[in-house]
Amino acid sequence: MKALGCAALAVVVLFGGFFAVAAFVVTRGDDQSALTERVTVTVIDPRETYDSTTGSGYVFDYAYERDGTWYGGDDSVADDYWTPGTKLRACIDPTSPARHVLTYRAEKCGQESIVSGSVLEGTDRPAP
């Protein structure tokens, strides 16, 4: 009987772990489906960096333009996702162009989860 109780507990823990991981994957960021327009990003002053947990990469400021207004922010990225000279793009919300996510690969805009993480809020800035 004791073995049956242990087996039942193991099954409950296994299913609980599965559902916890599934919930994490589904809710790991904001809904990005409103970010339907792709724009080209101008990278400003990329600086090489190293972090013992993430490895080599870059920190940089960036800007993008929509309807004559420039928006931007700053970011950091591992060098296996992006290196200076490589195109960088963003998916933006056409009704609120400051809302965006940066895309480092060939991600499609307009999906619920374009990239992991949260939607960024760009700030107005002068043209680079």
XYZ file of C-alpha atoms in Angstrom:
128
model
C 0.000 0.000 0.000
C 2.875 2.317 0.822
C 4.345 1.792 -2.679
C 0.990 2.671 -4.249
C 0.882 5.932 -2.277
C 4.425 6.815 -3.374
C 3.566 6.047 -6.999
C 0.437 8.212 -6.804
C 2.452 11.050 -5.272
C 5.079 10.726 -8.009
C 2.373 10.946 -10.707
C 0.850 14.042 -9.079
C 4.270 15.726 -8.828
C 5.094 14.794 -12.440
C 1.835 16.219 -13.800
C 2.151 19.302 -11.598
C 5.654 19.926 -12.932
C 4.464 19.506 -16.512
C 1.639 22.022 -16.050
C 3.943 24.475 -14.252
C 6.416 24.397 -17.162
C 3.588 24.715 -19.703
C 2.149 27.721 -17.835
C 5.583 29.352 -17.714
C 6.094 28.935 -21.463
C 2.643 30.298 -22.298
C 2.859 33.319 -19.961
C 6.533 34.265 -20.287
C 5.862 37.651 -21.881
C 3.314 40.194 -22.985
C 0.840 39.608 -25.819
C 2.715 40.927 -28.841
C 0.030 40.378 -31.497
C -0.563 44.161 -31.947
C 3.061 44.607 -33.058
C 2.314 44.061 -36.738
C 4.662 46.456 -38.542
C 8.378 45.793 -39.133
C 10.840 48.707 -39.113
C 14.612 48.876 -39.568
C 16.564 49.820 -36.453
C 19.666 52.024 -36.439
C 22.207 50.841 -33.865
C 24.101 53.646 -32.138
C 27.448 53.083 -30.418
C 27.549 49.289 -29.856
C 29.981 48.381 -27.073
C 31.405 44.929 -26.493
C 30.614 43.483 -23.086
C 31.090 40.276 -21.150
C 28.923 38.785 -18.432
C 29.950 35.605 -16.623
C 26.420 34.174 -16.881
C 25.553 35.143 -20.476
C 29.000 35.354 -22.076
C 30.137 37.821 -24.729
C 27.774 40.321 -26.261
C 27.010 43.957 -26.910
C 25.212 46.840 -25.247
C 23.933 49.598 -27.493
C 21.514 52.450 -28.007
C 19.123 52.200 -30.928
C 16.595 54.272 -32.857
C 13.869 53.676 -35.428
C 11.618 56.013 -37.383
C 7.869 55.926 -37.995
C 6.003 58.738 -39.793
C 8.807 61.256 -39.253
C 9.170 60.602 -35.513
C 12.186 58.780 -34.092
C 11.876 56.403 -31.140
C 14.488 54.334 -29.370
C 16.045 52.903 -26.277
C 18.959 50.745 -25.213
C 19.480 47.009 -25.101
C 22.033 44.266 -24.623
C 22.353 41.058 -26.596
C 24.571 37.979 -26.698
C 26.928 37.916 -29.676
C 25.448 34.660 -30.990
C 22.201 36.603 -31.697
C 23.605 39.847 -33.109
C 26.934 41.463 -34.033
C 27.662 44.983 -35.314
C 26.978 45.297 -39.025
C 24.094 42.815 -38.925
C 20.637 44.256 -39.648
C 18.434 44.784 -36.643
C 14.682 45.228 -36.892
C 11.761 45.876 -34.597
C 8.108 44.930 -34.675
C 6.029 47.959 -33.672
C 2.397 48.719 -32.931
C 1.245 51.014 -35.796
C -1.298 52.721 -33.516
C 1.322 53.346 -30.812
C 4.754 53.262 -32.515
C 6.717 53.588 -29.271
C 5.574 50.035 -28.330
C 7.984 47.528 -29.861
C 10.123 44.427 -29.564
C 13.544 44.057 -31.145
C 13.986 41.093 -33.474
C 17.411 39.560 -33.977
C 16.484 36.775 -36.385
C 13.646 36.273 -38.893
C 10.783 36.502 -36.389
C 7.382 37.347 -37.864
C 5.558 40.431 -36.603
C 1.942 40.116 -35.451
C 2.246 36.874 -33.485
C 1.166 36.562 -29.857
C 4.765 35.847 -28.871
C 7.261 37.275 -31.376
C 10.195 37.077 -28.962
C 10.358 36.078 -25.320
C 10.042 38.900 -22.848
C 8.036 42.058 -22.540
C 6.978 44.702 -25.010
C 9.354 47.668 -24.791
C 8.301 51.317 -24.661
C 10.569 53.491 -26.807
C 11.235 57.124 -26.027
C 11.189 60.015 -28.501
C 14.675 60.911 -29.661
C 16.406 62.911 -32.373
C 17.382 61.257 -35.640
C 20.744 59.486 -35.334
